[in-house]
PDB file of N, CA and C in Angstrom:
ATOM      1  N   MET A  19     -72.012  -5.088  85.526  1.00 56.00           N
ATOM      2  CA  MET A  19     -71.430  -4.404  84.394  1.00 56.00           C
ATOM      3  C   MET A  19     -70.210  -5.181  83.925  1.00 56.00           C
ATOM      4  N   THR A  20     -70.145  -5.511  82.645  1.00 61.00           N
ATOM      5  CA  THR A  20     -69.022  -6.231  82.074  1.00 61.00           C
ATOM      6  C   THR A  20     -68.048  -5.242  81.462  1.00 61.00           C
ATOM      7  N   ILE A  21     -66.769  -5.438  81.768  1.00 63.00           N
ATOM      8  CA  ILE A  21     -65.727  -4.581  81.205  1.00 63.00           C
ATOM      9  C   ILE A  21     -65.057  -5.349  80.086  1.00 63.00           C
ATOM     10  N   ASP A  22     -65.150  -4.809  78.869  1.00 76.00           N
ATOM     11  CA  ASP A  22     -64.632  -5.493  77.689  1.00 76.00           C
ATOM     12  C   ASP A  22     -63.295  -4.967  77.212  1.00 76.00           C
ATOM     13  N   ALA A  23     -62.790  -3.915  77.805  1.00 89.00           N
ATOM     14  CA  ALA A  23     -61.596  -3.278  77.263  1.00 89.00           C
ATOM     15  C   ALA A  23     -60.576  -2.998  78.354  1.00 89.00           C
ATOM     16  N   ALA A  24     -59.345  -2.797  77.903  1.00 94.00           N
ATOM     17  CA  ALA A  24     -58.266  -2.377  78.791  1.00 94.00           C
ATOM     18  C   ALA A  24     -57.500  -1.279  78.083  1.00 94.00           C
ATOM     19  N   PHE A  25     -56.962  -0.368  78.863  1.00 95.00           N
ATOM     20  CA  PHE A  25     -56.226   0.763  78.317  1.00 95.00           C
ATOM     21  C   PHE A  25     -54.914   0.926  79.063  1.00 95.00           C
ATOM     22  N   ARG A  26     -53.823   0.929  78.298  1.00 94.00           N
ATOM     23  CA  ARG A  26     -52.495   1.175  78.862  1.00 94.00           C
ATOM     24  C   ARG A  26     -52.332   2.688  78.958  1.00 94.00           C
ATOM     25  N   PHE A  27     -51.782   3.152  80.087  1.00 93.00           N
ATOM     26  CA  PHE A  27     -51.624   4.591  80.258  1.00 93.00           C
ATOM     27  C   PHE A  27     -50.249   4.944  80.796  1.00 93.00           C
ATOM     28  N   ARG A  28     -49.879   6.170  80.538  1.00 89.00           N
ATOM     29  CA  ARG A  28     -48.745   6.822  81.189  1.00 89.00           C
ATOM     30  C   ARG A  28     -49.301   8.152  81.661  1.00 89.00           C
ATOM     31  N   ALA A  29     -49.072   8.456  82.923  1.00 84.00           N
ATOM     32  CA  ALA A  29     -49.597   9.684  83.508  1.00 84.00           C
ATOM     33  C   ALA A  29     -48.553  10.250  84.461  1.00 84.00           C
ATOM     34  N   ALA A  30     -48.773  11.486  84.868  1.00 83.00           N
ATOM     35  CA  ALA A  30     -47.892  12.135  85.832  1.00 83.00           C
ATOM     36  C   ALA A  30     -48.732  12.626  87.004  1.00 83.00           C
ATOM     37  N   ASP A  31     -48.134  12.563  88.198  1.00 79.00           N
ATOM     38  CA  ASP A  31     -48.823  13.121  89.352  1.00 79.00           C
ATOM     39  C   ASP A  31     -48.452  14.599  89.483  1.00 79.00           C
ATOM     40  N   ASP A  32     -48.938  15.250  90.511  1.00 77.00           N
ATOM     41  CA  ASP A  32     -48.701  16.685  90.679  1.00 77.00           C
ATOM     42  C   ASP A  32     -47.229  17.034  90.859  1.00 77.00           C
ATOM     43  N   ARG A  33     -46.417  16.084  91.301  1.00 79.00           N
ATOM     44  CA  ARG A  33     -44.975  16.332  91.471  1.00 79.00           C
ATOM     45  C   ARG A  33     -44.187  16.008  90.204  1.00 79.00           C
ATOM     46  N   GLY A  34     -44.878  15.473  89.181  1.00 77.00           N
ATOM     47  CA  GLY A  34     -44.208  15.144  87.929  1.00 77.00           C
ATOM     48  C   GLY A  34     -43.707  13.715  87.849  1.00 77.00           C
ATOM     49  N   THR A  35     -43.996  12.911  88.858  1.00 81.00           N
ATOM     50  CA  THR A  35     -43.598  11.509  88.843  1.00 81.00           C
ATOM     51  C   THR A  35     -44.442  10.755  87.813  1.00 81.00           C
ATOM     52  N   LEU A  36     -43.765  10.003  86.930  1.00 85.00           N
ATOM     53  CA  LEU A  36     -44.480   9.247  85.901  1.00 85.00           C
ATOM     54  C   LEU A  36     -45.014   7.944  86.469  1.00 85.00           C
ATOM     55  N   VAL A  37     -46.222   7.606  86.050  1.00 89.00           N
ATOM     56  CA  VAL A  37     -46.893   6.376  86.469  1.00 89.00           C
ATOM     57  C   VAL A  37     -47.360   5.667  85.214  1.00 89.00           C
ATOM     58  N   ASP A  38     -46.996   4.382  85.064  1.00 92.00           N
ATOM     59  CA  ASP A  38     -47.459   3.554  83.952  1.00 92.00           C
ATOM     60  C   ASP A  38     -48.376   2.477  84.502  1.00 92.00           C
ATOM     61  N   GLY A  39     -49.373   2.099  83.707  1.00 95.00           N
ATOM     62  CA  GLY A  39     -50.252   1.035  84.153  1.00 95.00           C
ATOM     63  C   GLY A  39     -51.293   0.686  83.116  1.00 95.00           C
ATOM     64  N   VAL A  40     -52.198  -0.200  83.522  1.00 95.00           N
ATOM     65  CA  VAL A  40     -53.300  -0.639  82.670  1.00 95.00           C
ATOM     66  C   VAL A  40     -54.580  -0.516  83.479  1.00 95.00           C
ATOM     67  N   LEU A  41     -55.599   0.083  82.871  1.00 95.00           N
ATOM     68  CA  LEU A  41     -56.918   0.192  83.493  1.00 95.00           C
ATOM     69  C   LEU A  41     -57.894  -0.701  82.744  1.00 95.00           C
ATOM     70  N   ARG A  42     -58.682  -1.454  83.467  1.00 95.00           N
ATOM     71  CA  ARG A  42     -59.722  -2.275  82.852  1.00 95.00           C
ATOM     72  C   ARG A  42     -61.043  -1.519  82.993  1.00 95.00           C
ATOM     73  N   VAL A  43     -61.368  -0.780  81.947  1.00 94.00           N
ATOM     74  CA  VAL A  43     -62.594   0.020  81.896  1.00 94.00           C
ATOM     75  C   VAL A  43     -63.220  -0.166  80.523  1.00 94.00           C
ATOM     76  N   ALA A  44     -64.457   0.252  80.378  1.00 92.00           N
ATOM     77  CA  ALA A  44     -65.189   0.016  79.134  1.00 92.00           C
ATOM     78  C   ALA A  44     -64.769   0.925  77.992  1.00 92.00           C
ATOM     79  N   THR A  45     -64.396   2.180  78.288  1.00 92.00           N
ATOM     80  CA  THR A  45     -64.091   3.132  77.224  1.00 92.00           C
ATOM     81  C   THR A  45     -62.858   3.970  77.569  1.00 92.00           C
ATOM     82  N   ARG A  46     -62.326   4.635  76.555  1.00 90.00           N
ATOM     83  CA  ARG A  46     -61.190   5.533  76.766  1.00 90.00           C
ATOM     84  C   ARG A  46     -61.595   6.689  77.678  1.00 90.00           C
ATOM     85  N   ASP A  47     -62.808   7.222  77.491  1.00 91.00           N
ATOM     86  CA  ASP A  47     -63.283   8.300  78.362  1.00 91.00           C
ATOM     87  C   ASP A  47     -63.346   7.850  79.819  1.00 91.00           C
ATOM     88  N   ALA A  48     -63.761   6.606  80.041  1.00 92.00           N
ATOM     89  CA  ALA A  48     -63.799   6.076  81.405  1.00 92.00           C
ATOM     90  C   ALA A  48     -62.383   5.983  81.981  1.00 92.00           C
ATOM     91  N   ALA A  49     -61.412   5.619  81.148  1.00 93.00           N
ATOM     92  CA  ALA A  49     -60.013   5.566  81.595  1.00 93.00           C
ATOM     93  C   ALA A  49     -59.539   6.962  81.989  1.00 93.00           C
ATOM     94  N   LEU A  50     -59.868   7.970  81.174  1.00 91.00           N
ATOM     95  CA  LEU A  50     -59.471   9.342  81.483  1.00 91.00           C
ATOM     96  C   LEU A  50     -60.112   9.820  82.784  1.00 91.00           C
ATOM     97  N   ARG A  51     -61.382   9.489  82.987  1.00 93.00           N
ATOM     98  CA  ARG A  51     -62.068   9.871  84.231  1.00 93.00           C
ATOM     99  C   ARG A  51     -61.402   9.214  85.435  1.00 93.00           C
ATOM    100  N   GLU A  52     -61.035   7.931  85.295  1.00 95.00           N
ATOM    101  CA  GLU A  52     -60.398   7.221  86.395  1.00 95.00           C
ATOM    102  C   GLU A  52     -59.033   7.823  86.726  1.00 95.00           C
ATOM    103  N   LEU A  53     -58.278   8.193  85.713  1.00 92.00           N
ATOM    104  CA  LEU A  53     -56.974   8.828  85.966  1.00 92.00           C
ATOM    105  C   LEU A  53     -57.154  10.164  86.679  1.00 92.00           C
ATOM    106  N   ARG A  54     -58.132  10.941  86.260  1.00 91.00           N
ATOM    107  CA  ARG A  54     -58.396  12.215  86.939  1.00 91.00           C
ATOM    108  C   ARG A  54     -58.831  11.983  88.385  1.00 91.00           C
ATOM    109  N   ARG A  55     -59.648  10.937  88.600  1.00 94.00           N
ATOM    110  CA  ARG A  55     -60.089  10.607  89.957  1.00 94.00           C
ATOM    111  C   ARG A  55     -58.891  10.276  90.849  1.00 94.00           C
ATOM    112  N   ARG A  56     -57.887   9.648  90.264  1.00 94.00           N
ATOM    113  CA  ARG A  56     -56.655   9.307  90.989  1.00 94.00           C
ATOM    114  C   ARG A  56     -55.691  10.486  91.066  1.00 94.00           C
ATOM    115  N   GLN A  57     -56.123  11.644  90.597  1.00 90.00           N
ATOM    116  CA  GLN A  57     -55.318  12.871  90.587  1.00 90.00           C
ATOM    117  C   GLN A  57     -54.037  12.693  89.780  1.00 90.00           C
ATOM    118  N   LEU A  58     -54.188  12.047  88.608  1.00 87.00           N
ATOM    119  CA  LEU A  58     -53.082  11.861  87.675  1.00 87.00           C
ATOM    120  C   LEU A  58     -53.381  12.641  86.402  1.00 87.00           C
ATOM    121  N   TRP A  59     -52.332  13.148  85.759  1.00 85.00           N
ATOM    122  CA  TRP A  59     -52.448  13.873  84.500  1.00 85.00           C
ATOM    123  C   TRP A  59     -52.099  12.922  83.368  1.00 85.00           C
ATOM    124  N   PRO A  60     -53.084  12.500  82.558  1.00 84.00           N
ATOM    125  CA  PRO A  60     -52.808  11.537  81.492  1.00 84.00           C
ATOM    126  C   PRO A  60     -51.901  12.112  80.413  1.00 84.00           C
ATOM    127  N   LEU A  61     -50.871  11.349  80.057  1.00 83.00           N
ATOM    128  CA  LEU A  61     -49.995  11.699  78.948  1.00 83.00           C
ATOM    129  C   LEU A  61     -50.342  10.862  77.734  1.00 83.00           C
ATOM    130  N   THR A  62     -50.549   9.559  77.943  1.00 87.00           N
ATOM    131  CA  THR A  62     -51.017   8.677  76.879  1.00 87.00           C
ATOM    132  C   THR A  62     -52.037   7.716  77.455  1.00 87.00           C
ATOM    133  N   VAL A  63     -53.041   7.400  76.659  1.00 90.00           N
ATOM    134  CA  VAL A  63     -54.035   6.386  76.996  1.00 90.00           C
ATOM    135  C   VAL A  63     -54.325   5.647  75.698  1.00 90.00           C
ATOM    136  N   GLU A  64     -53.926   4.364  75.648  1.00 92.00           N
ATOM    137  CA  GLU A  64     -54.040   3.588  74.418  1.00 92.00           C
ATOM    138  C   GLU A  64     -54.768   2.278  74.685  1.00 92.00           C
ATOM    139  N   PRO A  65     -55.647   1.864  73.760  1.00 93.00           N
ATOM    140  CA  PRO A  65     -56.317   0.572  73.926  1.00 93.00           C
ATOM    141  C   PRO A  65     -55.310  -0.567  73.858  1.00 93.00           C
ATOM    142  N   VAL A  66     -55.583  -1.623  74.614  1.00 90.00           N
ATOM    143  CA  VAL A  66     -54.725  -2.812  74.633  1.00 90.00           C
ATOM    144  C   VAL A  66     -55.472  -3.939  73.947  1.00 90.00           C
ATOM    145  N   SER A  67     -54.792  -4.647  73.054  1.00 77.00           N
ATOM    146  CA  SER A  67     -55.384  -5.784  72.367  1.00 77.00           C
ATOM    147  C   SER A  67     -55.618  -6.903  73.368  1.00 77.00           C
ATOM    148  N   ALA A  68     -56.816  -7.465  73.375  1.00 59.00           N
ATOM    149  CA  ALA A  68     -57.148  -8.529  74.316  1.00 59.00           C
ATOM    150  C   ALA A  68     -56.332  -9.783  74.062  1.00 59.00           C
ATOM    151  N   ALA A  69     -56.034 -10.072  72.816  1.00 46.00           N
ATOM    152  CA  ALA A  69     -55.336 -11.310  72.472  1.00 46.00           C
ATOM    153  C   ALA A  69     -53.858 -11.274  72.849  1.00 46.00           C
ATOM    154  N   THR A  70     -53.191 -10.156  72.583  1.00 52.00           N
ATOM    155  CA  THR A  70     -51.739 -10.117  72.770  1.00 52.00           C
ATOM    156  C   THR A  70     -51.287  -9.259  73.927  1.00 52.00           C
ATOM    157  N   GLY A  71     -52.148  -8.378  74.409  1.00 52.00           N
ATOM    158  CA  GLY A  71     -51.744  -7.448  75.443  1.00 52.00           C
ATOM    159  C   GLY A  71     -50.964  -6.271  74.886  1.00 52.00           C
ATOM    160  N   ALA A  72     -50.794  -6.243  73.565  1.00 54.00           N
ATOM    161  CA  ALA A  72     -50.054  -5.157  72.931  1.00 54.00           C
ATOM    162  C   ALA A  72     -50.971  -3.972  72.699  1.00 54.00           C
ATOM    163  N   SER A  73     -50.388  -2.806  72.645  1.00 52.00           N
ATOM    164  CA  SER A  73     -51.148  -1.601  72.384  1.00 52.00           C
ATOM    165  C   SER A  73     -51.606  -1.590  70.932  1.00 52.00           C
ATOM    166  N   ASP A  74     -52.832  -1.126  70.704  1.00 50.00           N
ATOM    167  CA  ASP A  74     -53.365  -1.018  69.349  1.00 50.00           C
ATOM    168  C   ASP A  74     -52.943   0.289  68.680  1.00 50.00           C
ATOM    169  N   ALA A  75     -52.368   1.206  69.440  1.00 50.00           N
ATOM    170  CA  ALA A  75     -52.010   2.511  68.898  1.00 50.00           C
ATOM    171  C   ALA A  75     -50.618   2.475  68.278  1.00 50.00           C
ATOM    172  N   ALA A  76     -50.324   3.519  67.503  1.00 46.00           N
ATOM    173  CA  ALA A  76     -48.991   3.638  66.913  1.00 46.00           C
ATOM    174  C   ALA A  76     -47.968   3.820  68.015  1.00 46.00           C
ATOM    175  N   PRO A  77     -46.736   3.385  67.796  1.00 47.00           N
ATOM    176  CA  PRO A  77     -45.713   3.555  68.818  1.00 47.00           C
ATOM    177  C   PRO A  77     -45.487   5.020  69.147  1.00 47.00           C
ATOM    178  N   ALA A  78     -45.089   5.296  70.387  1.00 46.00           N
ATOM    179  CA  ALA A  78     -44.869   6.673  70.816  1.00 46.00           C
ATOM    180  C   ALA A  78     -43.819   7.356  69.958  1.00 46.00           C
ATOM    181  N   SER A  79     -42.894   6.583  69.396  1.00 42.00           N
ATOM    182  CA  SER A  79     -41.843   7.183  68.580  1.00 42.00           C
ATOM    183  C   SER A  79     -42.411   7.842  67.329  1.00 42.00           C
ATOM    184  N   SER A  80     -43.654   7.527  66.949  1.00 39.00           N
ATOM    185  CA  SER A  80     -44.237   8.151  65.771  1.00 39.00           C
ATOM    186  C   SER A  80     -44.431   9.652  65.974  1.00 39.00           C
ATOM    187  N   MET A  81     -44.515  10.111  67.228  1.00 41.00           N
ATOM    188  CA  MET A  81     -44.656  11.535  67.488  1.00 41.00           C
ATOM    189  C   MET A  81     -43.397  12.293  67.093  1.00 41.00           C
ATOM    190  N   THR A  82     -42.258  11.620  67.040  1.00 38.00           N
ATOM    191  CA  THR A  82     -41.031  12.317  66.669  1.00 38.00           C
ATOM    192  C   THR A  82     -41.092  12.793  65.229  1.00 38.00           C
ATOM    193  N   THR A  83     -41.951  12.216  64.411  1.00 40.00           N
ATOM    194  CA  THR A  83     -42.057  12.659  63.020  1.00 40.00           C
ATOM    195  C   THR A  83     -42.594  14.081  62.925  1.00 40.00           C
ATOM    196  N   VAL A  84     -43.236  14.575  63.976  1.00 41.00           N
ATOM    197  CA  VAL A  84     -43.722  15.952  63.981  1.00 41.00           C
ATOM    198  C   VAL A  84     -42.553  16.911  63.809  1.00 41.00           C
ATOM    199  N   PHE A  85     -41.383  16.557  64.375  1.00 44.00           N
ATOM    200  CA  PHE A  85     -40.249  17.468  64.381  1.00 44.00           C
ATOM    201  C   PHE A  85     -39.103  17.027  63.478  1.00 44.00           C
ATOM    202  N   SER A  86     -39.253  15.954  62.711  1.00 45.00           N
ATOM    203  CA  SER A  86     -38.130  15.434  61.950  1.00 45.00           C
ATOM    204  C   SER A  86     -38.073  16.018  60.545  1.00 45.00           C
ATOM    205  N   GLY A  87     -37.015  15.656  59.844  1.00 48.00           N
ATOM    206  CA  GLY A  87     -36.885  16.038  58.445  1.00 48.00           C
ATOM    207  C   GLY A  87     -36.585  17.505  58.273  1.00 48.00           C
ATOM    208  N   SER A  88     -37.275  18.127  57.330  1.00 50.00           N
ATOM    209  CA  SER A  88     -36.963  19.507  56.951  1.00 50.00           C
ATOM    210  C   SER A  88     -37.811  20.539  57.696  1.00 50.00           C
ATOM    211  N   THR A  89     -38.382  20.134  58.824  1.00 50.00           N
ATOM    212  CA  THR A  89     -39.208  21.065  59.599  1.00 50.00           C
ATOM    213  C   THR A  89     -38.365  22.244  60.050  1.00 50.00           C
ATOM    214  N   ARG A  90     -38.831  23.415  59.803  1.00 63.00           N
ATOM    215  CA  ARG A  90     -38.100  24.626  60.179  1.00 63.00           C
ATOM    216  C   ARG A  90     -38.463  25.061  61.593  1.00 63.00           C
ATOM    217  N   ARG A  91     -37.612  25.856  62.167  1.00 71.00           N
ATOM    218  CA  ARG A  91     -37.838  26.354  63.525  1.00 71.00           C
ATOM    219  C   ARG A  91     -39.166  27.087  63.638  1.00 71.00           C
ATOM    220  N   ARG A  92     -39.549  27.797  62.615  1.00 71.00           N
ATOM    221  CA  ARG A  92     -40.810  28.545  62.662  1.00 71.00           C
ATOM    222  C   ARG A  92     -42.002  27.598  62.807  1.00 71.00           C
ATOM    223  N   ALA A  93     -41.977  26.481  62.090  1.00 73.00           N
ATOM    224  CA  ALA A  93     -43.069  25.503  62.174  1.00 73.00           C
ATOM    225  C   ALA A  93     -43.130  24.891  63.564  1.00 73.00           C
ATOM    226  N   VAL A  94     -41.974  24.591  64.130  1.00 75.00           N
ATOM    227  CA  VAL A  94     -41.937  24.030  65.487  1.00 75.00           C
ATOM    228  C   VAL A  94     -42.464  25.053  66.482  1.00 75.00           C
ATOM    229  N   ALA A  95     -42.039  26.303  66.342  1.00 75.00           N
ATOM    230  CA  ALA A  95     -42.515  27.352  67.243  1.00 75.00           C
ATOM    231  C   ALA A  95     -44.030  27.519  67.141  1.00 75.00           C
ATOM    232  N   GLU A  96     -44.566  27.465  65.931  1.00 78.00           N
ATOM    233  CA  GLU A  96     -46.018  27.577  65.745  1.00 78.00           C
ATOM    234  C   GLU A  96     -46.747  26.406  66.402  1.00 78.00           C
ATOM    235  N   TRP A  97     -46.186  25.204  66.251  1.00 78.00           N
ATOM    236  CA  TRP A  97     -46.792  24.020  66.851  1.00 78.00           C
ATOM    237  C   TRP A  97     -46.809  24.144  68.372  1.00 78.00           C
ATOM    238  N   VAL A  98     -45.695  24.569  68.950  1.00 81.00           N
ATOM    239  CA  VAL A  98     -45.615  24.721  70.402  1.00 81.00           C
ATOM    240  C   VAL A  98     -46.572  25.811  70.879  1.00 81.00           C
ATOM    241  N   ARG A  99     -46.671  26.899  70.121  1.00 82.00           N
ATOM    242  CA  ARG A  99     -47.596  27.980  70.476  1.00 82.00           C
ATOM    243  C   ARG A  99     -49.038  27.480  70.461  1.00 82.00           C
ATOM    244  N   THR A 100     -49.393  26.686  69.444  1.00 81.00           N
ATOM    245  CA  THR A 100     -50.740  26.108  69.367  1.00 81.00           C
ATOM    246  C   THR A 100     -51.008  25.219  70.568  1.00 81.00           C
ATOM    247  N   LEU A 101     -50.048  24.359  70.878  1.00 82.00           N
ATOM    248  CA  LEU A 101     -50.196  23.471  72.027  1.00 82.00           C
ATOM    249  C   LEU A 101     -50.360  24.265  73.317  1.00 82.00           C
ATOM    250  N   ALA A 102     -49.538  25.288  73.511  1.00 83.00           N
ATOM    251  CA  ALA A 102     -49.610  26.111  74.720  1.00 83.00           C
ATOM    252  C   ALA A 102     -50.954  26.820  74.831  1.00 83.00           C
ATOM    253  N   THR A 103     -51.467  27.302  73.707  1.00 82.00           N
ATOM    254  CA  THR A 103     -52.766  27.976  73.709  1.00 82.00           C
ATOM    255  C   THR A 103     -53.878  27.024  74.123  1.00 82.00           C
ATOM    256  N   LEU A 104     -53.860  25.816  73.553  1.00 81.00           N
ATOM    257  CA  LEU A 104     -54.887  24.821  73.885  1.00 81.00           C
ATOM    258  C   LEU A 104     -54.810  24.421  75.353  1.00 81.00           C
ATOM    259  N   LEU A 105     -53.605  24.173  75.848  1.00 84.00           N
ATOM    260  CA  LEU A 105     -53.440  23.800  77.255  1.00 84.00           C
ATOM    261  C   LEU A 105     -53.831  24.950  78.172  1.00 84.00           C
ATOM    262  N   GLY A 106     -53.480  26.176  77.779  1.00 83.00           N
ATOM    263  CA  GLY A 106     -53.857  27.349  78.568  1.00 83.00           C
ATOM    264  C   GLY A 106     -55.361  27.557  78.634  1.00 83.00           C
ATOM    265  N   ALA A 107     -56.046  27.087  77.602  1.00 81.00           N
ATOM    266  CA  ALA A 107     -57.508  27.201  77.565  1.00 81.00           C
ATOM    267  C   ALA A 107     -58.194  26.069  78.329  1.00 81.00           C
ATOM    268  N   GLY A 108     -57.385  25.149  78.872  1.00 85.00           N
ATOM    269  CA  GLY A 108     -57.958  24.085  79.682  1.00 85.00           C
ATOM    270  C   GLY A 108     -58.196  22.774  78.958  1.00 85.00           C
ATOM    271  N   ALA A 109     -57.726  22.643  77.727  1.00 83.00           N
ATOM    272  CA  ALA A 109     -57.904  21.383  76.997  1.00 83.00           C
ATOM    273  C   ALA A 109     -57.049  20.295  77.649  1.00 83.00           C
ATOM    274  N   PRO A 110     -57.566  19.075  77.766  1.00 87.00           N
ATOM    275  CA  PRO A 110     -56.749  17.970  78.274  1.00 87.00           C
ATOM    276  C   PRO A 110     -55.557  17.750  77.342  1.00 87.00           C
ATOM    277  N   ILE A 111     -54.437  17.333  77.896  1.00 87.00           N
ATOM    278  CA  ILE A 111     -53.205  17.234  77.111  1.00 87.00           C
ATOM    279  C   ILE A 111     -53.341  16.283  75.926  1.00 87.00           C
ATOM    280  N   ASP A 112     -54.069  15.169  76.087  1.00 86.00           N
ATOM    281  CA  ASP A 112     -54.192  14.233  74.964  1.00 86.00           C
ATOM    282  C   ASP A 112     -54.934  14.868  73.796  1.00 86.00           C
ATOM    283  N   ARG A 113     -55.974  15.643  74.080  1.00 84.00           N
ATOM    284  CA  ARG A 113     -56.710  16.319  72.999  1.00 84.00           C
ATOM    285  C   ARG A 113     -55.887  17.443  72.399  1.00 84.00           C
ATOM    286  N   ALA A 114     -55.196  18.210  73.249  1.00 82.00           N
ATOM    287  CA  ALA A 114     -54.370  19.304  72.750  1.00 82.00           C
ATOM    288  C   ALA A 114     -53.285  18.783  71.819  1.00 82.00           C
ATOM    289  N   LEU A 115     -52.646  17.668  72.184  1.00 84.00           N
ATOM    290  CA  LEU A 115     -51.621  17.090  71.330  1.00 84.00           C
ATOM    291  C   LEU A 115     -52.200  16.603  70.006  1.00 84.00           C
ATOM    292  N   ARG A 116     -53.383  15.995  70.077  1.00 80.00           N
ATOM    293  CA  ARG A 116     -54.016  15.502  68.846  1.00 80.00           C
ATOM    294  C   ARG A 116     -54.353  16.653  67.901  1.00 80.00           C
ATOM    295  N   VAL A 117     -54.901  17.749  68.441  1.00 78.00           N
ATOM    296  CA  VAL A 117     -55.258  18.901  67.617  1.00 78.00           C
ATOM    297  C   VAL A 117     -54.005  19.549  67.054  1.00 78.00           C
ATOM    298  N   ALA A 118     -52.999  19.756  67.896  1.00 76.00           N
ATOM    299  CA  ALA A 118     -51.759  20.390  67.428  1.00 76.00           C
ATOM    300  C   ALA A 118     -51.056  19.521  66.383  1.00 76.00           C
ATOM    301  N   HIS A 119     -51.111  18.229  66.563  1.00 75.00           N
ATOM    302  CA  HIS A 119     -50.487  17.319  65.609  1.00 75.00           C
ATOM    303  C   HIS A 119     -51.200  17.340  64.265  1.00 75.00           C
ATOM    304  N   ALA A 120     -52.522  17.528  64.283  1.00 73.00           N
ATOM    305  CA  ALA A 120     -53.317  17.532  63.053  1.00 73.00           C
ATOM    306  C   ALA A 120     -53.093  18.798  62.222  1.00 73.00           C
ATOM    307  N   GLN A 121     -52.565  19.845  62.834  1.00 68.00           N
ATOM    308  CA  GLN A 121     -52.384  21.119  62.100  1.00 68.00           C
ATOM    309  C   GLN A 121     -51.089  21.151  61.353  1.00 68.00           C
TER     310      GLN A 121
END
């Protein structure tokens, strides 16, 4: 089996210790499965460019735009409530964040 991709990740263990690294797996789903196998909770999983080693995803600081500008407390509270509901229902954190961010 040839592995054509790499994924940079940040995850937390059960004690909350952050772990950063790179997994050489074929797909993002395979990276998520490997992190779960290692008993890690994925926070970010981003493809890595083969040529430069840089992440192909937007910088993590782009998430701050969710809360910047003229966002009111009510909108932030609604966003957090949506995220909490998704996580409480068992959604993986990366999917819950993506769905909450899209709303």
